[in-house]
Amino acid sequence: MKKIAVLTSGGDAPGMNAAIRAVVRTAIDAGMEVVGVENGYDGVLNKEFIPMGLRSVSDIIQRGGTILRSARCKAMMTDEGRDLAAKNLKEEGIEGLIVIGGDGSFRGAEELCKRGILCIGVPGTIDNDLAYTDYTIGFDTACNTVLDSINRIRDTMGSHNRVSVVEVMGRHCGDIALYTGIGGGAEVIMIPEIPMTLDELLAHMKDYENSGKRSGIIVLAEGAGSAGEIEKFLNANTNLEVRASVLGHIQRGGSPTNFDRYLGTTLGAKAVELLKSGVGNRIVGIKDGQIFDMDIIEGVSVPRTINKKLYEIAKVVAK
Ligand code: F6P
């Protein structure tokens, strides 16, 4: 393989730059030419190709976001879009493509494999919603950002004897809420995988009122409801003073943690290693500390499960 390309797709995630840097430098070290595609799959369709050299990825490992920029490309959902993407890559002499993104991006990669481009998927999303891998690039940083916000919110809740509903991202996945609920010592964690009715929430809040606590945090995954609605409901049905905070895109930015830089670097290098040996149609991940690869479709089909044990521990230690 002489020439490969790399792109970032879907929501950006801290650590994507570390992955781009690793791809570029590992590929050059292996004697390959590397092209960066700007703006995700949109850039493949519009031929936004830029040559990448060793120095083009200097000074980026510590930066959040993605230097290649990202997009959610609707055209890649259609056969016409996929055909054009494969044609454009072939016209540039690009034989292999590394896609850093989430499951939608991986499905696009799979379609390009069918059209003769060897593709490798690298998991980059703050959501941690890809079950085939223990962690996705960006999740750790997002959790630490949320934790910092929870700490600050807890200070002011404590001063005013209030309860805060902190809504975090994750799409349909509750991992950010679960992990930060544990790290932030939340009184209640609400995640889509273990639905909680409003009556159950009320029962929790009664326990909270009887526990002698004067302030508290409810961490709510966006897939499990809206902080504004829960704020209204609790203010109307309890004697508590409740405030909502929706953290939003603050969770996607910021300098990546060491773990996300490590993950981006090792997964990026692994992706190049696969292409170098002529292997495509794979996604890379980390399981029990080991970097591994597997078939794209098999990987994206692994059913998501929540760590129920962790959820039970969180409930006990919140008392
Ligand atoms: O997939 C990452 C993510 O941040 C989700 O947690 C969230 O639901 C979504 O992207 C937000 O998307 P956008 O930035 O397009 O509004």
Tab-separated table of C-alpha atoms and ligand atoms in Angstrom:
chain	number	residue	atom	x	y	z
A	1	MET	CA	0.000	0.000	0.000
A	2	LYS	CA	1.547	3.263	-1.144
A	3	LYS	CA	-1.005	5.948	-0.347
A	4	ILE	CA	-3.556	6.168	2.446
A	5	ALA	CA	-5.959	8.823	3.711
A	6	VAL	CA	-7.294	9.730	7.145
A	7	LEU	CA	-10.487	11.555	8.122
A	8	THR	CA	-12.477	12.358	11.250
A	9	SER	CA	-16.250	11.982	11.108
A	10	GLY	CA	-19.285	12.612	13.330
A	11	GLY	CA	-19.039	14.512	16.609
A	12	ASP	CA	-15.459	15.540	17.377
A	13	ALA	CA	-13.752	14.063	20.420
A	14	PRO	CA	-10.631	15.048	22.387
A	15	GLY	CA	-7.830	12.687	21.394
A	16	MET	CA	-8.736	12.626	17.692
A	17	ASN	CA	-5.673	14.787	17.011
A	18	ALA	CA	-3.442	12.286	18.786
A	19	ALA	CA	-4.871	9.599	16.500
A	20	ILE	CA	-4.304	11.706	13.353
A	21	ARG	CA	-0.723	12.389	14.448
A	22	ALA	CA	-0.077	8.688	15.053
A	23	VAL	CA	-1.590	7.700	11.692
A	24	VAL	CA	0.475	10.248	9.780
A	25	ARG	CA	3.786	9.522	11.445
A	26	THR	CA	3.378	5.725	11.542
A	27	ALA	CA	2.417	5.637	7.870
A	28	ILE	CA	5.315	7.863	6.819
A	29	ASP	CA	7.660	5.704	8.860
A	30	ALA	CA	6.349	2.710	6.920
A	31	GLY	CA	7.086	4.439	3.617
A	32	MET	CA	3.512	5.404	2.769
A	33	GLU	CA	2.162	8.692	1.500
A	34	VAL	CA	-0.608	10.184	3.675
A	35	VAL	CA	-3.482	12.429	2.687
A	36	GLY	CA	-5.681	14.240	5.201
A	37	VAL	CA	-9.343	14.589	4.243
A	38	GLU	CA	-10.968	17.741	5.602
A	39	ASN	CA	-14.570	17.823	6.873
A	40	GLY	CA	-15.162	14.081	7.150
A	41	TYR	CA	-16.886	12.224	4.320
A	42	ASP	CA	-18.070	15.574	2.917
A	43	GLY	CA	-14.419	16.192	2.128
A	44	VAL	CA	-14.148	12.887	0.248
A	45	LEU	CA	-17.128	13.892	-1.900
A	46	ASN	CA	-15.700	17.380	-2.494
A	47	LYS	CA	-12.103	16.168	-2.849
A	48	GLU	CA	-10.811	18.223	0.059
A	49	PHE	CA	-7.535	16.325	0.163
A	50	ILE	CA	-4.375	17.758	1.731
A	51	PRO	CA	-0.925	16.154	1.817
A	52	MET	CA	0.230	15.358	5.360
A	53	GLY	CA	3.898	15.468	6.352
A	54	LEU	CA	5.666	14.797	9.638
A	55	ARG	CA	5.527	18.495	10.550
A	56	SER	CA	1.846	18.921	9.603
A	57	VAL	CA	0.908	17.115	12.837
A	58	SER	CA	3.339	18.947	15.125
A	59	ASP	CA	1.933	20.595	18.232
A	60	ILE	CA	-1.516	18.972	18.003
A	61	ILE	CA	-1.384	16.109	20.523
A	62	GLN	CA	-2.537	18.431	23.301
A	63	ARG	CA	-5.336	20.075	21.329
A	64	GLY	CA	-9.034	19.210	21.551
A	65	GLY	CA	-11.230	19.041	18.454
A	66	THR	CA	-9.799	17.739	15.184
A	67	ILE	CA	-7.396	19.614	12.906
A	68	LEU	CA	-9.070	17.896	9.926
A	69	ARG	CA	-12.479	19.149	11.094
A	70	SER	CA	-15.503	16.883	11.064
A	71	ALA	CA	-19.017	16.566	9.660
A	72	ARG	CA	-22.079	14.363	9.727
A	73	CYS	CA	-22.426	13.525	6.033
A	74	LYS	CA	-25.943	12.667	4.830
A	75	ALA	CA	-24.787	11.823	1.282
A	76	MET	CA	-22.777	8.861	2.601
A	77	MET	CA	-26.092	7.239	3.541
A	78	THR	CA	-26.913	6.892	-0.173
A	79	ASP	CA	-25.451	4.569	-2.809
A	80	GLU	CA	-24.744	7.540	-5.100
A	81	GLY	CA	-22.709	9.238	-2.365
A	82	ARG	CA	-20.788	6.057	-1.558
A	83	ASP	CA	-20.023	5.408	-5.245
A	84	LEU	CA	-18.749	8.964	-5.696
A	85	ALA	CA	-16.634	8.720	-2.531
A	86	ALA	CA	-14.954	5.504	-3.735
A	87	LYS	CA	-14.414	7.004	-7.200
A	88	ASN	CA	-12.820	10.180	-5.775
A	89	LEU	CA	-10.461	8.194	-3.542
A	90	LYS	CA	-9.408	5.935	-6.421
A	91	GLU	CA	-8.792	8.924	-8.702
A	92	GLU	CA	-6.337	10.243	-6.060
A	93	GLY	CA	-4.585	6.866	-5.936
A	94	ILE	CA	-5.746	6.342	-2.340
A	95	GLU	CA	-5.882	2.630	-1.581
A	96	GLY	CA	-6.607	2.712	2.141
A	97	LEU	CA	-8.700	4.965	4.394
A	98	ILE	CA	-8.627	5.375	8.161
A	99	VAL	CA	-11.915	6.660	9.550
A	100	ILE	CA	-11.858	8.096	13.072
A	101	GLY	CA	-15.446	8.338	14.325
A	102	GLY	CA	-18.448	6.455	15.652
A	103	ASP	CA	-20.686	3.687	14.375
A	104	GLY	CA	-22.351	5.733	11.595
A	105	SER	CA	-18.879	6.585	10.279
A	106	PHE	CA	-17.887	2.913	10.441
A	107	ARG	CA	-20.899	1.910	8.356
A	108	GLY	CA	-19.737	4.383	5.696
A	109	ALA	CA	-16.283	2.782	5.846
A	110	GLU	CA	-17.803	-0.657	5.359
A	111	GLU	CA	-19.577	0.574	2.227
A	112	LEU	CA	-16.289	1.895	0.845
A	113	CYS	CA	-14.652	-1.489	1.516
A	114	LYS	CA	-17.319	-3.069	-0.698
A	115	ARG	CA	-16.261	-0.595	-3.390
A	116	GLY	CA	-12.594	-1.566	-3.259
A	117	ILE	CA	-11.090	0.837	-0.693
A	118	LEU	CA	-9.466	-0.852	2.304
A	119	CYS	CA	-10.851	0.888	5.400
A	120	ILE	CA	-10.020	0.770	9.083
A	121	GLY	CA	-12.273	2.347	11.736
A	122	VAL	CA	-10.821	3.992	14.841
A	123	PRO	CA	-13.392	4.635	17.620
A	124	GLY	CA	-13.589	8.380	18.302
A	125	THR	CA	-16.629	9.644	20.187
A	126	ILE	CA	-17.197	10.998	23.676
A	127	ASP	CA	-20.292	8.773	24.007
A	128	ASN	CA	-18.478	5.438	24.616
A	129	ASP	CA	-21.390	3.818	22.822
A	130	LEU	CA	-19.426	1.241	20.807
A	131	ALA	CA	-19.803	-2.000	22.720
A	132	TYR	CA	-17.020	-3.898	20.937
A	133	THR	CA	-14.398	-1.714	22.670
A	134	ASP	CA	-14.047	-0.914	26.378
A	135	TYR	CA	-13.326	2.756	25.629
A	136	THR	CA	-13.653	5.198	22.753
A	137	ILE	CA	-11.287	8.132	22.202
A	138	GLY	CA	-12.666	11.225	23.959
A	139	PHE	CA	-14.781	9.526	26.608
A	140	ASP	CA	-12.226	9.918	29.385
A	141	THR	CA	-11.690	13.622	28.677
A	142	ALA	CA	-15.441	14.270	28.479
A	143	CYS	CA	-15.926	12.531	31.841
A	144	ASN	CA	-13.223	14.675	33.424
A	145	THR	CA	-14.788	17.830	31.992
A	146	VAL	CA	-18.186	16.816	33.374
A	147	LEU	CA	-16.603	16.035	36.724
A	148	ASP	CA	-15.078	19.486	36.898
A	149	SER	CA	-18.523	21.002	36.234
A	150	ILE	CA	-20.174	18.789	38.841
A	151	ASN	CA	-17.598	19.886	41.414
A	152	ARG	CA	-18.377	23.526	40.699
A	153	ILE	CA	-22.134	22.971	40.722
A	154	ARG	CA	-21.850	21.072	44.004
A	155	ASP	CA	-20.140	24.076	45.607
A	156	THR	CA	-23.039	26.381	44.837
A	157	MET	CA	-25.723	23.759	45.564
A	158	GLY	CA	-24.126	23.287	48.973
A	159	SER	CA	-24.170	27.007	49.701
A	160	HIS	CA	-27.904	27.242	48.937
A	161	ASN	CA	-29.223	23.853	50.133
A	162	ARG	CA	-30.287	23.008	46.586
A	163	VAL	CA	-30.401	20.007	44.293
A	164	SER	CA	-29.021	20.221	40.768
A	165	VAL	CA	-30.066	18.126	37.797
A	166	VAL	CA	-26.961	17.965	35.601
A	167	GLU	CA	-27.750	16.812	32.065
A	168	VAL	CA	-24.827	15.226	30.243
A	169	MET	CA	-24.341	14.012	26.661
A	170	GLY	CA	-24.069	10.443	25.422
A	171	ARG	CA	-26.907	10.180	22.919
A	172	HIS	CA	-28.568	6.800	23.743
A	173	CYS	CA	-25.714	5.687	25.966
A	174	GLY	CA	-25.563	6.303	29.718
A	175	ASP	CA	-21.813	5.787	30.208
A	176	ILE	CA	-20.865	9.457	30.669
A	177	ALA	CA	-23.638	9.812	33.267
A	178	LEU	CA	-22.776	6.566	35.029
A	179	TYR	CA	-19.044	7.159	35.271
A	180	THR	CA	-19.325	10.825	36.266
A	181	GLY	CA	-22.194	10.069	38.612
A	182	ILE	CA	-19.836	7.728	40.426
A	183	GLY	CA	-16.833	10.062	40.278
A	184	GLY	CA	-18.927	13.091	41.217
A	185	GLY	CA	-20.696	11.319	44.092
A	186	ALA	CA	-24.160	11.890	42.602
A	187	GLU	CA	-27.180	11.216	44.776
A	188	VAL	CA	-29.100	9.874	41.755
A	189	ILE	CA	-27.929	8.676	38.314
A	190	MET	CA	-30.472	8.479	35.503
A	191	ILE	CA	-29.485	6.517	32.388
A	192	PRO	CA	-31.495	5.222	29.423
A	193	GLU	CA	-30.336	1.617	29.911
A	194	ILE	CA	-32.018	1.425	33.346
A	195	PRO	CA	-35.133	3.592	32.989
A	196	MET	CA	-36.393	5.323	36.135
A	197	THR	CA	-40.036	6.405	36.367
A	198	LEU	CA	-40.921	9.768	37.884
A	199	ASP	CA	-42.486	7.890	40.835
A	200	GLU	CA	-39.201	6.076	41.396
A	201	LEU	CA	-37.347	9.364	41.208
A	202	LEU	CA	-39.734	10.846	43.771
A	203	ALA	CA	-39.086	7.887	46.084
A	204	HIS	CA	-35.332	8.491	45.738
A	205	MET	CA	-35.798	12.170	46.560
A	206	LYS	CA	-37.868	11.308	49.653
A	207	ASP	CA	-35.004	9.067	50.814
A	208	TYR	CA	-32.640	11.929	50.081
A	209	GLU	CA	-34.751	14.355	52.152
A	210	ASN	CA	-34.828	11.853	55.037
A	211	SER	CA	-31.085	11.201	54.844
A	212	GLY	CA	-30.085	14.500	56.403
A	213	LYS	CA	-28.327	15.690	53.264
A	214	ARG	CA	-28.788	19.358	52.508
A	215	SER	CA	-27.744	19.494	48.859
A	216	GLY	CA	-27.412	17.025	46.058
A	217	ILE	CA	-26.636	16.176	42.459
A	218	ILE	CA	-28.740	14.201	40.010
A	219	VAL	CA	-26.721	13.235	36.940
A	220	LEU	CA	-29.055	12.728	34.003
A	221	ALA	CA	-27.982	11.192	30.682
A	222	GLU	CA	-29.534	13.101	27.783
A	223	GLY	CA	-31.020	9.806	26.555
A	224	ALA	CA	-32.940	9.426	29.818
A	225	GLY	CA	-34.826	12.719	29.838
A	226	SER	CA	-34.585	16.478	30.018
A	227	ALA	CA	-33.064	18.344	32.963
A	228	GLY	CA	-35.565	21.184	32.525
A	229	GLU	CA	-38.544	18.852	32.830
A	230	ILE	CA	-37.137	17.041	35.844
A	231	GLU	CA	-36.384	20.377	37.495
A	232	LYS	CA	-40.022	21.435	37.001
A	233	PHE	CA	-41.372	18.093	38.189
A	234	LEU	CA	-39.313	18.019	41.398
A	235	ASN	CA	-40.000	21.660	42.226
A	236	ALA	CA	-43.728	20.961	41.845
A	237	ASN	CA	-43.804	17.666	43.755
A	238	THR	CA	-41.259	18.039	46.566
A	239	ASN	CA	-40.139	20.683	49.029
A	240	LEU	CA	-36.710	20.754	47.412
A	241	GLU	CA	-35.249	23.693	45.579
A	242	VAL	CA	-34.092	22.243	42.286
A	243	ARG	CA	-32.036	23.777	39.472
A	244	ALA	CA	-31.153	22.360	36.047
A	245	SER	CA	-27.787	22.602	34.267
A	246	VAL	CA	-27.370	21.318	30.717
A	247	LEU	CA	-23.637	20.985	30.120
A	248	GLY	CA	-23.887	20.702	26.311
A	249	HIS	CA	-20.912	21.032	23.993
A	250	ILE	CA	-18.499	22.045	26.743
A	251	GLN	CA	-18.167	18.256	27.130
A	252	ARG	CA	-16.737	17.828	23.633
A	253	GLY	CA	-13.910	20.356	23.845
A	254	GLY	CA	-10.705	20.742	25.795
A	255	SER	CA	-7.246	19.283	25.945
A	256	PRO	CA	-7.363	15.463	25.950
A	257	THR	CA	-6.413	13.520	29.067
A	258	ASN	CA	-3.330	11.341	28.971
A	259	PHE	CA	-5.547	8.280	28.510
A	260	ASP	CA	-7.198	9.722	25.396
A	261	ARG	CA	-3.802	10.670	23.944
A	262	TYR	CA	-2.550	7.154	24.693
A	263	LEU	CA	-5.651	5.590	23.147
A	264	GLY	CA	-5.558	7.837	20.076
A	265	THR	CA	-1.886	7.095	19.544
A	266	THR	CA	-2.024	3.313	19.981
A	267	LEU	CA	-5.227	2.856	17.973
A	268	GLY	CA	-3.984	5.134	15.178
A	269	ALA	CA	-0.722	3.177	14.939
A	270	LYS	CA	-2.619	-0.134	14.922
A	271	ALA	CA	-4.856	1.067	12.075
A	272	VAL	CA	-1.801	1.855	9.926
A	273	GLU	CA	-0.215	-1.499	10.787
A	274	LEU	CA	-3.330	-3.264	9.434
A	275	LEU	CA	-3.389	-1.271	6.195
A	276	LYS	CA	0.334	-1.819	5.751
A	277	SER	CA	-0.232	-5.559	5.797
A	278	GLY	CA	-3.056	-5.208	3.258
A	279	VAL	CA	-5.885	-5.781	5.714
A	280	GLY	CA	-9.103	-3.722	5.538
A	281	ASN	CA	-12.720	-3.871	6.667
A	282	ARG	CA	-11.627	-3.846	10.325
A	283	ILE	CA	-12.158	-1.673	13.366
A	284	VAL	CA	-9.661	-1.316	16.179
A	285	GLY	CA	-10.360	-1.091	19.886
A	286	ILE	CA	-9.139	-1.807	23.408
A	287	LYS	CA	-10.331	-4.735	25.534
A	288	ASP	CA	-8.891	-5.516	28.973
A	289	GLY	CA	-6.000	-3.183	28.188
A	290	GLN	CA	-5.122	-4.903	24.899
A	291	ILE	CA	-5.348	-3.215	21.497
A	292	PHE	CA	-7.152	-5.487	19.013
A	293	ASP	CA	-9.013	-5.436	15.700
A	294	MET	CA	-12.157	-7.083	14.388
A	295	ASP	CA	-14.517	-7.106	11.399
A	296	ILE	CA	-16.441	-3.803	11.029
A	297	ILE	CA	-19.943	-5.232	10.835
A	298	GLU	CA	-19.325	-7.750	13.605
A	299	GLY	CA	-17.971	-4.911	15.751
A	300	VAL	CA	-20.828	-2.470	15.226
A	301	SER	CA	-23.332	-5.303	15.824
A	302	VAL	CA	-22.061	-6.123	19.318
A	303	PRO	CA	-25.050	-5.329	21.572
A	304	ARG	CA	-24.538	-2.575	24.103
A	305	THR	CA	-24.910	-3.504	27.761
A	306	ILE	CA	-24.589	-1.304	30.806
A	307	ASN	CA	-22.398	-2.254	33.746
A	308	LYS	CA	-25.235	-2.988	36.207
A	309	LYS	CA	-22.793	-3.776	39.005
A	310	LEU	CA	-21.375	-0.252	38.679
A	311	TYR	CA	-24.903	1.188	38.812
A	312	GLU	CA	-25.664	-0.802	41.990
A	313	ILE	CA	-22.412	0.346	43.623
A	314	ALA	CA	-23.293	3.954	42.746
A	315	LYS	CA	-26.677	3.587	44.466
A	316	VAL	CA	-25.163	2.204	47.664
A	317	VAL	CA	-22.396	4.778	47.975
A	318	ALA	CA	-24.851	7.642	47.345
A	319	LYS	CA	-26.725	6.980	50.626
B	1	F6P	O1	-21.988	11.865	19.516
B	1	F6P	C1	-21.452	12.906	20.260
B	1	F6P	C2	-22.525	13.859	20.696
B	1	F6P	O2	-21.905	14.912	21.425
B	1	F6P	C3	-23.670	13.262	21.499
B	1	F6P	O3	-23.338	13.038	22.843
B	1	F6P	C4	-24.741	14.291	21.310
B	1	F6P	O4	-26.026	13.739	21.460
B	1	F6P	C5	-24.508	14.753	19.889
B	1	F6P	O5	-23.163	14.429	19.581
B	1	F6P	C6	-24.717	16.204	19.657
B	1	F6P	O6	-24.576	16.436	18.304
B	1	F6P	P1	-24.374	17.863	17.638
B	1	F6P	O7	-23.020	18.354	18.039
B	1	F6P	O8	-24.460	17.566	16.175
B	1	F6P	O9	-25.459	18.727	18.164
